[in-house]
Coordinates of C-alpha atoms in Angstrom, one line a residue:
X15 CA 0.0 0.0 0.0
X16 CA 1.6 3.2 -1.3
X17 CA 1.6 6.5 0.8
X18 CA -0.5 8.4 -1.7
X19 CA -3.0 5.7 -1.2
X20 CA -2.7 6.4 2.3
X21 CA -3.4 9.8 2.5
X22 CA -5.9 10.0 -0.3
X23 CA -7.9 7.2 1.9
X24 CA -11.4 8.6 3.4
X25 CA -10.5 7.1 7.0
X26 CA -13.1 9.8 8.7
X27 CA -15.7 8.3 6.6
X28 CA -14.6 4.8 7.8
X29 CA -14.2 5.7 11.3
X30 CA -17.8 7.3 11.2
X31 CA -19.2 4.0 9.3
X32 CA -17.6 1.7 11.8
X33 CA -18.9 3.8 14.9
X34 CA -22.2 3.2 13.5
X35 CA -22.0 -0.1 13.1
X36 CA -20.4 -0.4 16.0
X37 CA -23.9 1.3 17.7
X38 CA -26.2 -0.8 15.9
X39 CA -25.1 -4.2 16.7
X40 CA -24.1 -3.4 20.4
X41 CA -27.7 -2.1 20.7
X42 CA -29.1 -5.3 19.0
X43 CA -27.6 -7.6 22.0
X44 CA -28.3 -5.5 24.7
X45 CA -31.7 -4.4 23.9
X46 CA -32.8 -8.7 23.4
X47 CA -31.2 -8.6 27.0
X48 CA -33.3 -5.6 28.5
X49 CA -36.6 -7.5 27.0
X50 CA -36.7 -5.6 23.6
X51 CA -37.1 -7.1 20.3
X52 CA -33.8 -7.1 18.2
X53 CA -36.1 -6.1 15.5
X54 CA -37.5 -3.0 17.2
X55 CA -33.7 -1.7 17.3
X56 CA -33.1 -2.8 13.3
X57 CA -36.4 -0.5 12.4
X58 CA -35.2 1.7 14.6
X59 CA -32.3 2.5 13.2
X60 CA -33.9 3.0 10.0
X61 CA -35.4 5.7 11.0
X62 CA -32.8 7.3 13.2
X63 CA -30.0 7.1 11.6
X64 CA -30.9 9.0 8.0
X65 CA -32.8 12.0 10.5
X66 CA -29.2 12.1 12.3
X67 CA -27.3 12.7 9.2
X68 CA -29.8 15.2 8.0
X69 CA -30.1 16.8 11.2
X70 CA -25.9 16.8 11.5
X71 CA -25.8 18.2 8.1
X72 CA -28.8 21.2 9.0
X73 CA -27.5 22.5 12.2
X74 CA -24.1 22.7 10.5
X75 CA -24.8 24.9 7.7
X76 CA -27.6 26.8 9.4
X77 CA -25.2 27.8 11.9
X78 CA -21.9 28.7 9.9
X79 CA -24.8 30.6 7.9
X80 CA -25.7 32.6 10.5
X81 CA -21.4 33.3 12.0
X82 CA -20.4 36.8 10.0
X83 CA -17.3 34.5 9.3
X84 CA -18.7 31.7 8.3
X85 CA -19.6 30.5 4.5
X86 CA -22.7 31.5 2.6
X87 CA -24.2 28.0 1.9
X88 CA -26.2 27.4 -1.6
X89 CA -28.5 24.6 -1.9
X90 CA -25.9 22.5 -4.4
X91 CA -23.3 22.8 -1.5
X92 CA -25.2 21.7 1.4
X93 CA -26.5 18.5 -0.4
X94 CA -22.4 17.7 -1.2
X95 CA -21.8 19.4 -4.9
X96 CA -19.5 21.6 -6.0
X97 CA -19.2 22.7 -9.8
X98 CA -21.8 20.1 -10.2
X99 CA -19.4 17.1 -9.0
X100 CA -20.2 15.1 -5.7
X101 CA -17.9 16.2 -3.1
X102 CA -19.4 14.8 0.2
X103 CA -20.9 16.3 3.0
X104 CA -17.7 18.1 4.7
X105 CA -19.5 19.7 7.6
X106 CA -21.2 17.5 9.9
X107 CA -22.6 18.7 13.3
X108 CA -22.5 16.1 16.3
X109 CA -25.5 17.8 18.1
X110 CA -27.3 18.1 15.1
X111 CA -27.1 14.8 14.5
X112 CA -27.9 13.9 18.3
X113 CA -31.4 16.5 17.9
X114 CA -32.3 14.3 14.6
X115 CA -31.8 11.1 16.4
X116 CA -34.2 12.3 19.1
X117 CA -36.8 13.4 16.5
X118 CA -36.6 9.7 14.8
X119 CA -36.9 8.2 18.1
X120 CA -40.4 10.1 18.2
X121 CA -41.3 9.4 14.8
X122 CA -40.4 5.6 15.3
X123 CA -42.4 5.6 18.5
X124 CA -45.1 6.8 16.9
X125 CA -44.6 4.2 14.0
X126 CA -44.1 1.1 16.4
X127 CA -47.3 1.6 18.3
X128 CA -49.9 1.9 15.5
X129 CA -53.1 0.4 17.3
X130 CA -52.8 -2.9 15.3
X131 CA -50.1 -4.1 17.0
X132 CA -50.5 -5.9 21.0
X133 CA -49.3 -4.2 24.0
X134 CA -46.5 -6.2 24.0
X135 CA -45.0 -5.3 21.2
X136 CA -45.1 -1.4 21.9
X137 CA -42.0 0.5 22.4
X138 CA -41.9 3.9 24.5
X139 CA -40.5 6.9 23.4
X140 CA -37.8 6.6 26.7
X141 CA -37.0 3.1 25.8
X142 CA -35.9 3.8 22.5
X143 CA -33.9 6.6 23.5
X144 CA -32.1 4.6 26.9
X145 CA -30.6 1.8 24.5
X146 CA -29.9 4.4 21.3
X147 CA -27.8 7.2 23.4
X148 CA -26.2 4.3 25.1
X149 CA -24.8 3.1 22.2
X150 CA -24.1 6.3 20.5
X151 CA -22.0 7.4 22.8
X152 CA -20.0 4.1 21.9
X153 CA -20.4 5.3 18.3
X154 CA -18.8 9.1 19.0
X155 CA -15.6 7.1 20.7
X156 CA -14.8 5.7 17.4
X157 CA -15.7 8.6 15.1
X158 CA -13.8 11.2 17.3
X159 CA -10.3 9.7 15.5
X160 CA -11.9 10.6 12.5
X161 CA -10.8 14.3 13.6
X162 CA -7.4 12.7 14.4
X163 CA -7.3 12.0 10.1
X164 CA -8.6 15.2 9.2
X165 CA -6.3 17.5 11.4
X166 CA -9.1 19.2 13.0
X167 CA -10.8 19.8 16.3
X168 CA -7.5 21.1 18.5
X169 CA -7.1 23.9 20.8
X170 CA -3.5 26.1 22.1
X171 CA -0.5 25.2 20.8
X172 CA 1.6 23.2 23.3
X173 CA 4.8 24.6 24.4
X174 CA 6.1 21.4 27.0
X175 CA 7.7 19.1 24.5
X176 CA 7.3 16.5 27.3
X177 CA 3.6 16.6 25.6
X178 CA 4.5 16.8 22.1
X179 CA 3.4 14.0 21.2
X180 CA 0.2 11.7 19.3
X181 CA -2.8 11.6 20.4
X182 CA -2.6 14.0 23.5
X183 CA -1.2 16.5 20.6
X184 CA -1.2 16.9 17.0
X185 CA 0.6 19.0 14.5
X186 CA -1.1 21.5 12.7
X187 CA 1.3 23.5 10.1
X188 CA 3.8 23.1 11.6
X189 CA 2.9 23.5 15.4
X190 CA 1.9 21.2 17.9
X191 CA -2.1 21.9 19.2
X192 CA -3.7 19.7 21.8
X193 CA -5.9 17.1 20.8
X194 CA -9.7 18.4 21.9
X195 CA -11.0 15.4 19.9
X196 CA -8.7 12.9 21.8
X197 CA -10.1 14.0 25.3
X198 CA -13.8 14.1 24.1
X199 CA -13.1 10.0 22.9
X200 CA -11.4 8.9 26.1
X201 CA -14.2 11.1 28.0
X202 CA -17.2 9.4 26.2
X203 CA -15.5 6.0 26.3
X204 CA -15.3 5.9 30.1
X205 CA -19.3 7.6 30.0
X206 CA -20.0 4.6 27.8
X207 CA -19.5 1.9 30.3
X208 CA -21.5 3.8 32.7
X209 CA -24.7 4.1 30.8
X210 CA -24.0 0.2 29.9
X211 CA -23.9 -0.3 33.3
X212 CA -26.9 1.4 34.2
X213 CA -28.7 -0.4 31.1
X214 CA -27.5 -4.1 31.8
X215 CA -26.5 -3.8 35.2
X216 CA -28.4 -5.5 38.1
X217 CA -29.1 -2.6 39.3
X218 CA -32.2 -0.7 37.0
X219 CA -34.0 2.4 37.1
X220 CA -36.9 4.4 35.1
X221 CA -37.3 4.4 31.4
X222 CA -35.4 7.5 30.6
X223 CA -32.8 7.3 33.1
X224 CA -29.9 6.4 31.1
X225 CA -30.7 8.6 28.7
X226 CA -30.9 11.5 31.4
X227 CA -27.3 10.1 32.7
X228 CA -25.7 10.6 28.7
X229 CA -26.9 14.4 28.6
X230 CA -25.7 14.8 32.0
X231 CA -21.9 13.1 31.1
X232 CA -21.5 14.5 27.7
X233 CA -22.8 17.5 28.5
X234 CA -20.7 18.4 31.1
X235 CA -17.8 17.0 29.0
X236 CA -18.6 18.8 26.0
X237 CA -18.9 21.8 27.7
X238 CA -15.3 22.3 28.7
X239 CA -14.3 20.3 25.2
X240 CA -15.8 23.4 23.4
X241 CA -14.8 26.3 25.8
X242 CA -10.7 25.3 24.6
X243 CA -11.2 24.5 21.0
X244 CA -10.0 26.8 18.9
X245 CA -11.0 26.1 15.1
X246 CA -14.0 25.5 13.6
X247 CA -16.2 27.3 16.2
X248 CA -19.7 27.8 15.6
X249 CA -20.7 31.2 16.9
X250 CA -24.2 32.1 17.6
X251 CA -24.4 36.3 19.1
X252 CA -20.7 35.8 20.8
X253 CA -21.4 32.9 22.3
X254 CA -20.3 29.4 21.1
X255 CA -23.5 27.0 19.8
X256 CA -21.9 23.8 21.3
X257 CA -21.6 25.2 24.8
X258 CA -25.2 27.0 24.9
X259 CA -26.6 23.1 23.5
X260 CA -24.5 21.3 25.9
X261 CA -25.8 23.6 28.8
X262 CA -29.3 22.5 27.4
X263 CA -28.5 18.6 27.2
X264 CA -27.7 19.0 31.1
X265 CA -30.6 20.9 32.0
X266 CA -33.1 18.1 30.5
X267 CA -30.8 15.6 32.0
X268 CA -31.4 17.3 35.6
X269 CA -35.3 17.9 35.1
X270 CA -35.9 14.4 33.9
X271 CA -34.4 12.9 36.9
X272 CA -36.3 15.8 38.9
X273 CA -39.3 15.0 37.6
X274 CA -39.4 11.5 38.3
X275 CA -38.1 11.9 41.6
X276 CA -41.2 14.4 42.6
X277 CA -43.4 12.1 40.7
X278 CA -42.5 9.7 43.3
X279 CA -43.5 11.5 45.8
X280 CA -46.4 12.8 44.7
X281 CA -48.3 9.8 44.0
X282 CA -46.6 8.2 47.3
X283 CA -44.4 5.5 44.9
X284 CA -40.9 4.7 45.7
X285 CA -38.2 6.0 43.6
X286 CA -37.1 3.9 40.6
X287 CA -33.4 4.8 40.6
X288 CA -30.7 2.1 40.9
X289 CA -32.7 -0.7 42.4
X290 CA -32.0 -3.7 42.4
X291 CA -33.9 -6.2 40.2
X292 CA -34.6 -8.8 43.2
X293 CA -36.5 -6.2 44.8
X294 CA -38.6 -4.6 42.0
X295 CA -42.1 -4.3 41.9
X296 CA -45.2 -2.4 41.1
X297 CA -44.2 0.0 44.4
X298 CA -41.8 1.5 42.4
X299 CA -43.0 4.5 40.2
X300 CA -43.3 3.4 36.3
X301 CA -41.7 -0.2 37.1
X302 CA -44.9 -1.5 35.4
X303 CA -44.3 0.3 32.4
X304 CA -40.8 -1.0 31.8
X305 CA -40.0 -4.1 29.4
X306 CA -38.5 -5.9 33.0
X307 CA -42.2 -6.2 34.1
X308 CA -43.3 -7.1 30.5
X309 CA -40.7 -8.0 27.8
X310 CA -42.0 -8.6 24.3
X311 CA -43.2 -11.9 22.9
X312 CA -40.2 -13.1 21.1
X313 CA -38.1 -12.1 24.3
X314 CA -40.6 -13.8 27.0
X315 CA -41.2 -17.2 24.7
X316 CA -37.9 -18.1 25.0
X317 CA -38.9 -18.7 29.2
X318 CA -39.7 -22.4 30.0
X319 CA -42.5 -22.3 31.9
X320 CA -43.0 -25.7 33.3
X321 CA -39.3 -26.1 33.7
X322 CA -37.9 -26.7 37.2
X323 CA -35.1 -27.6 39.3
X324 CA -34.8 -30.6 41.5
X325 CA -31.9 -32.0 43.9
X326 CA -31.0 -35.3 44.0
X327 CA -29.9 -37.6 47.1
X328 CA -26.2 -36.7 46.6
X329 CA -26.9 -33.0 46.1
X330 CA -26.6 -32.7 42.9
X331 CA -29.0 -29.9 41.2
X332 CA -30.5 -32.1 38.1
X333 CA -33.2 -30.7 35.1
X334 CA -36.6 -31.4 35.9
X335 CA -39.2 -31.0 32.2
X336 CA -42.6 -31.1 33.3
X337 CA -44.6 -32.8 30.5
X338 CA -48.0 -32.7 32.1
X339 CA -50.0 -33.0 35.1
X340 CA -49.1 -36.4 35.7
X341 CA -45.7 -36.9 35.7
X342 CA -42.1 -35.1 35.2
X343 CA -39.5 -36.4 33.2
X344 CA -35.9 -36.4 35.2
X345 CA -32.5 -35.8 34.3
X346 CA -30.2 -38.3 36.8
X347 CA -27.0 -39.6 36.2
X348 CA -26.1 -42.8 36.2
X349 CA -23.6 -44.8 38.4
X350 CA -21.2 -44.9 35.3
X351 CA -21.4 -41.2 34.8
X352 CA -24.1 -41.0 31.9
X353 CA -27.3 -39.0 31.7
X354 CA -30.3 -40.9 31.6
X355 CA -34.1 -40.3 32.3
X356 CA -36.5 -41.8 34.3
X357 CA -40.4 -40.7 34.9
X358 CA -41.4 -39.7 38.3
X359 CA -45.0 -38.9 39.9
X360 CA -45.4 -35.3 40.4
X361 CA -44.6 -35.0 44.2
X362 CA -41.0 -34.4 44.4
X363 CA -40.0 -31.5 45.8
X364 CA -38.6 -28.6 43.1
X365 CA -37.1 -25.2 43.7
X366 CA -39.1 -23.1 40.9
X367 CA -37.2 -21.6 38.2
X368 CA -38.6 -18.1 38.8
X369 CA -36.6 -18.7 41.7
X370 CA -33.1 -19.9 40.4
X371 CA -33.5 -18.2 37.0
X372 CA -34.4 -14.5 39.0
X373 CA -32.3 -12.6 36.9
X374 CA -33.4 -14.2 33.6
X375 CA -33.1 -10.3 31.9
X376 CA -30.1 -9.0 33.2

């Protein structure tokens, strides 16, 4: 592989492509492990994803449109052309894309729960949006080194040389600028095994939660990302876009948790915040409307029922099938070490699987 081939390479592009991917298939898995349909995430990243890319691409140009410094868009130009030759979209706006993924979340919601469809196999607005920020944040990790191939997103020029060097720093003609993208990655990558934490973890809260925790962490993050980066600045009345939208994303992080916390209270319901899944139950405000209390079809079929679990007289913990009311069929082990089966009468004492199999979900 030649040099030129090298540097001619689009390796933002790929970073942003494999972020994405990244996203959807960590969202897959864990949403069929929070009781979600894999499906649900597939269409919902059908919807989401095109919105975030449109929405990346608007609040971009709109606001380097509005910035006395910044470029007078025409129509050609924001949909990629120059001189009538596709040139990409150079100009892509994180929280635009993050505002466009919120609105496809609503639109899917809306989508998803057409009256045709059971109960079960709804999908709230706050569900959708717990397992897609999660997961997004994952994708921004990997698509922040696309600034790294682009020579962009720095701040001040670093005058230690004990901290000249890649990724902390980068050159840029000829000087060496710290690397504001490099922070903002290894910030979201530690934020992203929170929120996975707080969405698999044994530990649950309300549907919205995790999403409320993301605004709160890249928020805050972005927030002192933007107030030392020093090109490509949107500017909106002196102040910087990213910082006045980051200030928002905490706010609505804040008044989410809030709310539900004088909710609570209100309606004399226990706060649904890091509990553990043992002791959940309808005391809990909105625990009945979370897919732990009712996962969808394709999630709880996969549950066996009339499946329990028996001890034998050496005790060893065997499978117990119940077939019918009559009898159970037993899984024992022979004296010479093999499996075999035997039919019983249905009074031997069994240690239901709702017991042993508690936390099916997490």
């Amino acid at each position: 592989m030649n040099s030129a081939f090298i540097s001619s390479f689009n390796w933002y592009g790929l970073l942003m492509a494999t972020g994405i991917v990244a996203g959807v298939v960590g969202a897959y898995f864990a949403a069929k492990r929070h009781g979600l349909e894999g499906d649900a995430v597939i269409d919902m990243i059908l919807i989401c994803l095109p919105l975030a890319i449109i929405g990346a691409r608007i609040y971009h140009v709109v606001f380097d449109s509005i910035d006395p410094n910044g470029h007078k868009w025409t129509f050609a130009e924001f949909c990629g052309f120059s001189d009538g030759d596709f040139v990409g979209l150079a100009g892509l706006a994180i929280y635009g894309g993050l505002i466009g993924a919120i609105a496809g979340a609503g639109i899917f919601h809306l989508v998803k729960n057409r009256k045709s469809l059971p109960v079960e196999k709804h999908v709230s607005f706050w569900q959708i949006m717990d397992v897609g920020f999660t997961f997004i944040m994952l994708g921004q990790v990997i698509a922040r080194w696309g600034n790294f191939t682009n020579g962009e997103c720095y701040g001040e020029v670093i005058t230690n040389p004990a901290f000249q060097w890649a990724p902390i720093g980068m050159l840029v003609d000829g000087e060496w600028r710290t690397s504001i993208w490099f922070y903002e990655s290894l910030w979201n990558f530690f934020g992203f095994f929170v929120l996975l934490y707080l969405y698999l973890g044994k530990r649950k809260s309300f549907d919205g939660f995790v999403f409320a925790v993301y605004s709160l962490i890249y928020g805050i993050g972005r927030t002192w990302i933007e107030s030392i980066r020093v090109n490509d600045v949107l500017m909106l009345g002196g102040m910087r876009v990213s910082v006045f939208v980051s200030v928002l994303f905490i706010i609505a992080g804040v008044a989410i948790i809030l709310t539900h916390v004088i909710r609570a209270k209100k309606l004399g319901k226990k706060i649904f915040i890091f509990v553990d899944q043992k002791k959940l139950n309808s005391d809990y405000l909105d625990y009945d409307k979370t897919k732990l209390a009712h996962p969808m079809p394709d999630i709880k079929g996969k549950k066996k029922k009339n499946q329990d679990i028996v001890v034998d007289n050496n005790g060893v913990a065997v499978k117990l099938d119940t077939d019918n009311d009559d009898g159970q069929t037993v899984l024992t082990t022979a004296d010479d070490g093999t499996a075999a089966t035997t039919e019983q009468p249905k009074k031997n004492t069994a240690v239901d699987t709702e017991e042993v199999y508690e936390d099916k979900w997490d």
